[in-house]
mmCIF file of C-alpha atoms and ligand atoms in Angstrom:
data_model
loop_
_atom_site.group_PDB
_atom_site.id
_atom_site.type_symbol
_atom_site.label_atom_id
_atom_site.label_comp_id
_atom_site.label_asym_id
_atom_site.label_seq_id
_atom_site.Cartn_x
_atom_site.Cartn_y
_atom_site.Cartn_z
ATOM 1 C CA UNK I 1 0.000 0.000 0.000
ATOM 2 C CA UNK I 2 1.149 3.185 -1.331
ATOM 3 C CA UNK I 3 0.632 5.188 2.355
ATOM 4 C CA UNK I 4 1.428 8.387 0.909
ATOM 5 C CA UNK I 5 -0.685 8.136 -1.838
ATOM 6 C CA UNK I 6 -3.566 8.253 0.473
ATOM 7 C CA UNK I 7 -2.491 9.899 3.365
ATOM 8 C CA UNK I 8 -1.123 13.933 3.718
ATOM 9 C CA UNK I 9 0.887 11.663 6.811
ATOM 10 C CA UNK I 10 0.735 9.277 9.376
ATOM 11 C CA UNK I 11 -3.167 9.493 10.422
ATOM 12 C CA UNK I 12 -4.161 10.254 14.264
ATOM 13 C CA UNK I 13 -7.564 8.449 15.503
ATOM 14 C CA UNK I 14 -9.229 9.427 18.323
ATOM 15 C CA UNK I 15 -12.066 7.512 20.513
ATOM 16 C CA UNK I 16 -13.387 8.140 23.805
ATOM 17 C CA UNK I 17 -10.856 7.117 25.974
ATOM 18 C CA UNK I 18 -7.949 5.943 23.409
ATOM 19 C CA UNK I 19 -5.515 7.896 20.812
ATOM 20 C CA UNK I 20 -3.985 5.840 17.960
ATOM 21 C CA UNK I 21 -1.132 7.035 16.733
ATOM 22 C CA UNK I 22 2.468 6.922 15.065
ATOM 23 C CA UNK I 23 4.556 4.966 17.617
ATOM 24 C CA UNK I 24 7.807 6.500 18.918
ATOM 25 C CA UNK I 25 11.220 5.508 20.225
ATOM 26 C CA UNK I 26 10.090 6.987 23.431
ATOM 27 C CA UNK I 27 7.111 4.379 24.105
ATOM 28 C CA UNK I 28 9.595 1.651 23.812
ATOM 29 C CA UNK I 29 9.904 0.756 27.843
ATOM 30 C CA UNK I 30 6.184 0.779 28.055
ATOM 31 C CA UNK I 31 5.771 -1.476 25.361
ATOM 32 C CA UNK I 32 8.602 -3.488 27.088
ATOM 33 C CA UNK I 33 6.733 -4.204 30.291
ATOM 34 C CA UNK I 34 3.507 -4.607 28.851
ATOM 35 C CA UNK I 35 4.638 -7.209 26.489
ATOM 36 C CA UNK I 36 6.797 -8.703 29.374
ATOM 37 C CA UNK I 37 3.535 -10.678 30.252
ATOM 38 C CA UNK I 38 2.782 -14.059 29.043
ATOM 39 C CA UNK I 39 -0.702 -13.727 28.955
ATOM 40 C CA UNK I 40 -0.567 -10.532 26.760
ATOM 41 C CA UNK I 41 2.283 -13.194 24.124
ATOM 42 C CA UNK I 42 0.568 -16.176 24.933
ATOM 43 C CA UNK I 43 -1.415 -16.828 21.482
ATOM 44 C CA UNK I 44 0.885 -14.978 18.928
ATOM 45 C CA UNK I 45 4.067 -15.811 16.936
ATOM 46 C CA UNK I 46 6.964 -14.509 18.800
ATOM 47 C CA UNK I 47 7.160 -13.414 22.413
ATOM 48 C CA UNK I 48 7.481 -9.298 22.436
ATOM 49 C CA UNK I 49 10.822 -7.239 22.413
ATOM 50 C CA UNK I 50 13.026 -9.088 25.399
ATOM 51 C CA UNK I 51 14.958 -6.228 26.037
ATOM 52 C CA UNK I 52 15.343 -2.625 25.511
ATOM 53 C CA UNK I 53 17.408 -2.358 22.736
ATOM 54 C CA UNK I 54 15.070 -4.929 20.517
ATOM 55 C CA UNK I 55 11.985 -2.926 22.017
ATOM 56 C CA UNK I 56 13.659 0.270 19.905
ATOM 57 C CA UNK I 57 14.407 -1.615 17.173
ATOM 58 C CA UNK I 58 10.410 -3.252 16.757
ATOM 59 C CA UNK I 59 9.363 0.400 16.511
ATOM 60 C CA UNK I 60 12.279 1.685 13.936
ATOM 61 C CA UNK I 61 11.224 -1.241 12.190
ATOM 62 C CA UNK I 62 7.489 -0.744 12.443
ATOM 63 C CA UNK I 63 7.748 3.061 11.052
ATOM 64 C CA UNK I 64 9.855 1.845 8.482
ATOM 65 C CA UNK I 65 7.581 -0.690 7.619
ATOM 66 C CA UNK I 66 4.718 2.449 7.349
ATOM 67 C CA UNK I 67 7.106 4.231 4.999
ATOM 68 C CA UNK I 68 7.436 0.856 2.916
ATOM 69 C CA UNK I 69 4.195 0.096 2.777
ATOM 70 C CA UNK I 70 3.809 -3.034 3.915
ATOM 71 C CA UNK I 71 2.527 -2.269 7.827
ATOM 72 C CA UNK I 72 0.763 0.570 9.451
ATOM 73 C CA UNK I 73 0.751 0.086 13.273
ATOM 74 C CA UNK I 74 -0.557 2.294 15.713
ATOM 75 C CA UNK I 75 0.328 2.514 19.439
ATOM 76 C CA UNK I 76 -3.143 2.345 21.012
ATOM 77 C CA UNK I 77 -1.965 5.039 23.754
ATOM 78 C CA UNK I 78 -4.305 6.298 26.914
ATOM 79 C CA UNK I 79 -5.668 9.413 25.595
ATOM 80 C CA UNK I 80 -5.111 11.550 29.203
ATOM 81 C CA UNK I 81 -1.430 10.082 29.786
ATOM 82 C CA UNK I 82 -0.575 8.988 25.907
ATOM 83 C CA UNK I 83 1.094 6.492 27.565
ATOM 84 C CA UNK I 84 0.942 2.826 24.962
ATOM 85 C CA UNK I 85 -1.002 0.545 26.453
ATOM 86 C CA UNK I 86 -1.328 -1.506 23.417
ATOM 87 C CA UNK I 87 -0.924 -1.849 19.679
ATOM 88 C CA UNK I 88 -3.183 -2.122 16.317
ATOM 89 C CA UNK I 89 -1.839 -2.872 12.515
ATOM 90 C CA UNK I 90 -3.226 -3.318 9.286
ATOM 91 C CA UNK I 91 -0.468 -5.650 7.359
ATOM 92 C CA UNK I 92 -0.086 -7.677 4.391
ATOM 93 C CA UNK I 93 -1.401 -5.685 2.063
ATOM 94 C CA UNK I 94 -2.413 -7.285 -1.242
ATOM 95 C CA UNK I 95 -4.809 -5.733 -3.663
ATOM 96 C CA UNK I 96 -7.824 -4.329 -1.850
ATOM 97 C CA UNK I 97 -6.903 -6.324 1.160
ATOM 98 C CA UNK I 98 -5.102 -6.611 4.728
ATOM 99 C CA UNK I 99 -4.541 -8.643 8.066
ATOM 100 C CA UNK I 100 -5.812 -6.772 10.805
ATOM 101 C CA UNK I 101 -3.992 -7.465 14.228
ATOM 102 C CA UNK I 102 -3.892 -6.460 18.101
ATOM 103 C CA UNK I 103 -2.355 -6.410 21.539
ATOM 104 C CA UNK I 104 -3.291 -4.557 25.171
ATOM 105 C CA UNK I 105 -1.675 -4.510 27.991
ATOM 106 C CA UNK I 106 -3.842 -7.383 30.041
ATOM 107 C CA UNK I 107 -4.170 -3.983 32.700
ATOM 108 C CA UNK I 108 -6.656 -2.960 30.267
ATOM 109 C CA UNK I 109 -8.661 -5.743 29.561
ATOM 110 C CA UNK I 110 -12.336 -6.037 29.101
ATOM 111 C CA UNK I 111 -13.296 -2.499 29.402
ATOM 112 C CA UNK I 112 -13.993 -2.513 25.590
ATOM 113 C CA UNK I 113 -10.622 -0.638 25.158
ATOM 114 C CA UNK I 114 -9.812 -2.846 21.803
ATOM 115 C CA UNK I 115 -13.261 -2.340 20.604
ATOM 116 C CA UNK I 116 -12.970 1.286 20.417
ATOM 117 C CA UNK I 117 -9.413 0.306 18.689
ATOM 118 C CA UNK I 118 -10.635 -2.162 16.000
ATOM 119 C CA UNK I 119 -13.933 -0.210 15.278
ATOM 120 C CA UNK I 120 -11.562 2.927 14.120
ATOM 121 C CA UNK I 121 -9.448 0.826 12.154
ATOM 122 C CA UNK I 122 -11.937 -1.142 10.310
ATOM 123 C CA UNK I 123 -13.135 2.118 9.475
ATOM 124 C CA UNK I 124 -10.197 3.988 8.241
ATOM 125 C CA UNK I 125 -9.033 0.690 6.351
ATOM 126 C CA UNK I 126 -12.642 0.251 4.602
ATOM 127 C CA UNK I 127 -12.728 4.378 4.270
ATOM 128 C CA UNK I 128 -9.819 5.886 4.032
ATOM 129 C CA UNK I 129 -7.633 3.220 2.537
ATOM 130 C CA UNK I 130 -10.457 1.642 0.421
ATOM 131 C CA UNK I 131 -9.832 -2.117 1.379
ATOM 132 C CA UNK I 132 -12.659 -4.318 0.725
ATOM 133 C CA UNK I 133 -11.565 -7.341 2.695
ATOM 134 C CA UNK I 134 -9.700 -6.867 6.295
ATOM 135 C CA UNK I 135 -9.166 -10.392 7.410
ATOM 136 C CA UNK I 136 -7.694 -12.177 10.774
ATOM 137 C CA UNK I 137 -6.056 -15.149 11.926
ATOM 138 C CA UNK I 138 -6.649 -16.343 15.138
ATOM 139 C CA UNK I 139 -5.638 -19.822 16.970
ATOM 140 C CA UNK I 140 -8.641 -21.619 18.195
ATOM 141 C CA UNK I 141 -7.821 -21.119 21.780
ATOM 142 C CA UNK I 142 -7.221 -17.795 22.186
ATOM 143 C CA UNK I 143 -10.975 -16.841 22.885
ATOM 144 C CA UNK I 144 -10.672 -13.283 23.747
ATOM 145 C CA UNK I 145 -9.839 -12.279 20.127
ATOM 146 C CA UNK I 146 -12.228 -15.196 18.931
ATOM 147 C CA UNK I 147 -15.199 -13.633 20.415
ATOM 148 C CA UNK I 148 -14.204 -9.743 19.747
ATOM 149 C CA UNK I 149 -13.650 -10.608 16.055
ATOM 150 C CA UNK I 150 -17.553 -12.290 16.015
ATOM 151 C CA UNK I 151 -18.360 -9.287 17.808
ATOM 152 C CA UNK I 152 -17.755 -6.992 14.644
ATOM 153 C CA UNK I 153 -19.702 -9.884 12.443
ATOM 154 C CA UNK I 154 -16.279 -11.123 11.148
ATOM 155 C CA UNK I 155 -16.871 -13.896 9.292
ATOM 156 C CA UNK I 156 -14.879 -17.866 10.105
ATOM 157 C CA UNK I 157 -13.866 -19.283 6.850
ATOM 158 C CA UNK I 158 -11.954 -22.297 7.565
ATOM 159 C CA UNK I 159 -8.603 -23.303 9.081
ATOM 160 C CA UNK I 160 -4.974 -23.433 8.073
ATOM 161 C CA UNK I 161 -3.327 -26.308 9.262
ATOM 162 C CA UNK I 162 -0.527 -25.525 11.076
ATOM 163 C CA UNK I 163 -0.443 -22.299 9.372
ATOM 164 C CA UNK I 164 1.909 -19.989 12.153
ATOM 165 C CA UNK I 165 4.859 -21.234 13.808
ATOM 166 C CA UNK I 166 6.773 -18.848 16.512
ATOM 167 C CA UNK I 167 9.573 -17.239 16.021
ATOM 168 C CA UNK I 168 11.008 -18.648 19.349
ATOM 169 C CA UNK I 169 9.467 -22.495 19.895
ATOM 170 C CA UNK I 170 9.258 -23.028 16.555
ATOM 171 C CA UNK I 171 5.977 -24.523 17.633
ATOM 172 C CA UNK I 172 3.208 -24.396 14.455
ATOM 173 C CA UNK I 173 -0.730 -23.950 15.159
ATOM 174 C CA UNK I 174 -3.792 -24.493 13.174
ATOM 175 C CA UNK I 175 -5.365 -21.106 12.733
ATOM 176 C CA UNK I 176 -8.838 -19.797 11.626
ATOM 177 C CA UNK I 177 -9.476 -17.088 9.100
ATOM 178 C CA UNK I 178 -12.073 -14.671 9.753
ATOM 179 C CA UNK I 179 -12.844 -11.865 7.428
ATOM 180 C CA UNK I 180 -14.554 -8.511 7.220
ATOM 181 C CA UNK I 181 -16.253 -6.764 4.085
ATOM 182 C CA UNK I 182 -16.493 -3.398 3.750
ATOM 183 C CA UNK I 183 -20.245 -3.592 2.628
ATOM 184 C CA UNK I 184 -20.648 -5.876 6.248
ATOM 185 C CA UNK I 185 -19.189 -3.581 8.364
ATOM 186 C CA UNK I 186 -21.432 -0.821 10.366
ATOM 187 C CA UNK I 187 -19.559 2.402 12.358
HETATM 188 C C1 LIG Z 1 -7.950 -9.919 22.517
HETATM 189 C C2 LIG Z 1 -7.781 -8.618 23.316
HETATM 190 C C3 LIG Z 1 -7.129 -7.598 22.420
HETATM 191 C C4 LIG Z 1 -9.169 -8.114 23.752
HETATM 192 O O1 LIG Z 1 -9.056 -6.783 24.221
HETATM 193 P P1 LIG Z 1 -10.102 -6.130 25.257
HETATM 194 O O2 LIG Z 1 -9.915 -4.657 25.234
HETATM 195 O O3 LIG Z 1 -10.015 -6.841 26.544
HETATM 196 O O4 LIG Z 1 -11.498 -6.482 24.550
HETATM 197 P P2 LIG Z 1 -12.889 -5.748 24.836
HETATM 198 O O5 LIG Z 1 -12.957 -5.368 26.276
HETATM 199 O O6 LIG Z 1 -13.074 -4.679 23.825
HETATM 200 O O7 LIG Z 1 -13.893 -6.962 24.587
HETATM 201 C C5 LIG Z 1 -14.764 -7.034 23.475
HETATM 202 C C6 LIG Z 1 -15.410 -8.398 23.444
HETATM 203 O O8 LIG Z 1 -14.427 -9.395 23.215
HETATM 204 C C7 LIG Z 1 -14.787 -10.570 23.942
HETATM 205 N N1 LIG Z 1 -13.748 -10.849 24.943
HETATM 206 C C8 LIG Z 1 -12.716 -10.044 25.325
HETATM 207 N N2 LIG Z 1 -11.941 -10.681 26.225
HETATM 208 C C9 LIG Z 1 -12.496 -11.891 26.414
HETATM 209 C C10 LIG Z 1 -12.156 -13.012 27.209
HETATM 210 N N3 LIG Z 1 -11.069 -12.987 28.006
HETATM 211 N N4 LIG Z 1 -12.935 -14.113 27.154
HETATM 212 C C11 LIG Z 1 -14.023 -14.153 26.351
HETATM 213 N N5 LIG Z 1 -14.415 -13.117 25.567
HETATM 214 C C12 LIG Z 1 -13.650 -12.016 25.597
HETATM 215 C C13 LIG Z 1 -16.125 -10.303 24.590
HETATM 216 O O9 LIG Z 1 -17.127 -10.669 23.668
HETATM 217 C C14 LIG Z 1 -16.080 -8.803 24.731
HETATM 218 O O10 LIG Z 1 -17.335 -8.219 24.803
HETATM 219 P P3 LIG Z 1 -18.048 -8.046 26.245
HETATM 220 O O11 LIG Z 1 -17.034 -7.419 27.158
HETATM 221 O O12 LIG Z 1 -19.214 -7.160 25.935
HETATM 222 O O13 LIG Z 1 -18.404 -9.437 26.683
HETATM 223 C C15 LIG Z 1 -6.904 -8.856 24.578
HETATM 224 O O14 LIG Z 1 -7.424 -9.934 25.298
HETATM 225 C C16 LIG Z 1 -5.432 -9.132 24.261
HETATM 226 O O15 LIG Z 1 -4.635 -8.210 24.086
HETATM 227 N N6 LIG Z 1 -5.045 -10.427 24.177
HETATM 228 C C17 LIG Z 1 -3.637 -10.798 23.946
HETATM 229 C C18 LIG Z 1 -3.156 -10.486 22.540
HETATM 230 C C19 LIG Z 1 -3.929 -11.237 21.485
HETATM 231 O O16 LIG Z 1 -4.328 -12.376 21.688
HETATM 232 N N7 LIG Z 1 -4.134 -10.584 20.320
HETATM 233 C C20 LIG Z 1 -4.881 -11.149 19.220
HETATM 234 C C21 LIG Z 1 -4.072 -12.070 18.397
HETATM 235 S S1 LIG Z 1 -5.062 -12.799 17.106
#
């Protein structure tokens, strides 16, 4: 995705209670701890930055990734503090498609902080960047995204057999695809 085609710059979204925005070097302890958790790694493919230094370099190579067009990620940050308490990407951009993905600090849980997150970006990717298709994988035990992902009438389409293996374990899981058309989704 041509970014800068579309966009005068690196968009700001604003809910209630959350900014999304560009992520900078200067969230990188935050992100850090909050990723230090195992419940917060526990269902995706590597295990967050393990130290300081790699938590820099995830964000250098996140922005880059915006200004290469293959990854816009937004720090979800806490609107009164702009402290990151989380993060939210649109990746793998093909055509009029992406992968939508997510993480929050498990402090924030369940107080419909990544609902606020994933309604604004399904609506800037289906507006603003014109995708027709935002789709997600998911492993079939991590419930939490399951159920928010149903929640915005994604659709399950079938699983990929031992589709993602981690960048540490080397471990591979079967995971579902879910997807989202623009003409399904209501803001
Ligand atoms: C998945 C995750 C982002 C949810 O964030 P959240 O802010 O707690 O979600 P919300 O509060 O907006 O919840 C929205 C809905 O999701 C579902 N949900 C959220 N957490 C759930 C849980 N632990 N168990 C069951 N359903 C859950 C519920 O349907 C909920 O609606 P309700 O509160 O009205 O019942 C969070 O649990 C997380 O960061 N998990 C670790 C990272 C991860 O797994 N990312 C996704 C990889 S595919």
């Amino acid at each position: 995705m041509d970014f800068a085609k579309v966009l005068k710059e690196f968009p700001v979204l604003k809910t209630d209670r959350i900014l999304l925005r560009k992520l900078r070097l200067e969230d990188a302890p935050a992100l850090k701890k909050y990723y230090s958790n195992e419940n917060v790694y526990r269902y995706l493919d590597w295990n967050g930055p393990e130290t300081l230094e790699r938590s820099f370099e995830i964000i250098n190579l996140w922005n880059k990734g915006y200004d290469e067009g293959w990854i816009i990620r937004f720090a979800i940050a806490d609107k009164e503090t702009d402290e990151i308490i989380g993060t939210i990407f649109l990746n793998e951009f093909e055509g009029k498609r992406a992968e939508i993905g997510y993480e929050l600090s498990e402090n924030y849980w369940r107080r419909g902080i990544m609902t606020e997150a994933i309604s604004e970006v399904l609506s800037f990717g289906f507006n603003q960047l014109g995708l027709v298709r935002i789709q997600a994988f998911v492993c079939s035990e991590n419930v939490a995204s399951t159920e928010i992902l149903k929640k915005f009438e994604f659709k399950e389409e079938g699983c990929l057999r031992q589709f993602e293996c981690h960048s540490v374990t080397g471990e591979c899981k079967d995971m579902w695809v879910y997807s989202l058309l623009n003409t399904e989704f209501q803001k």
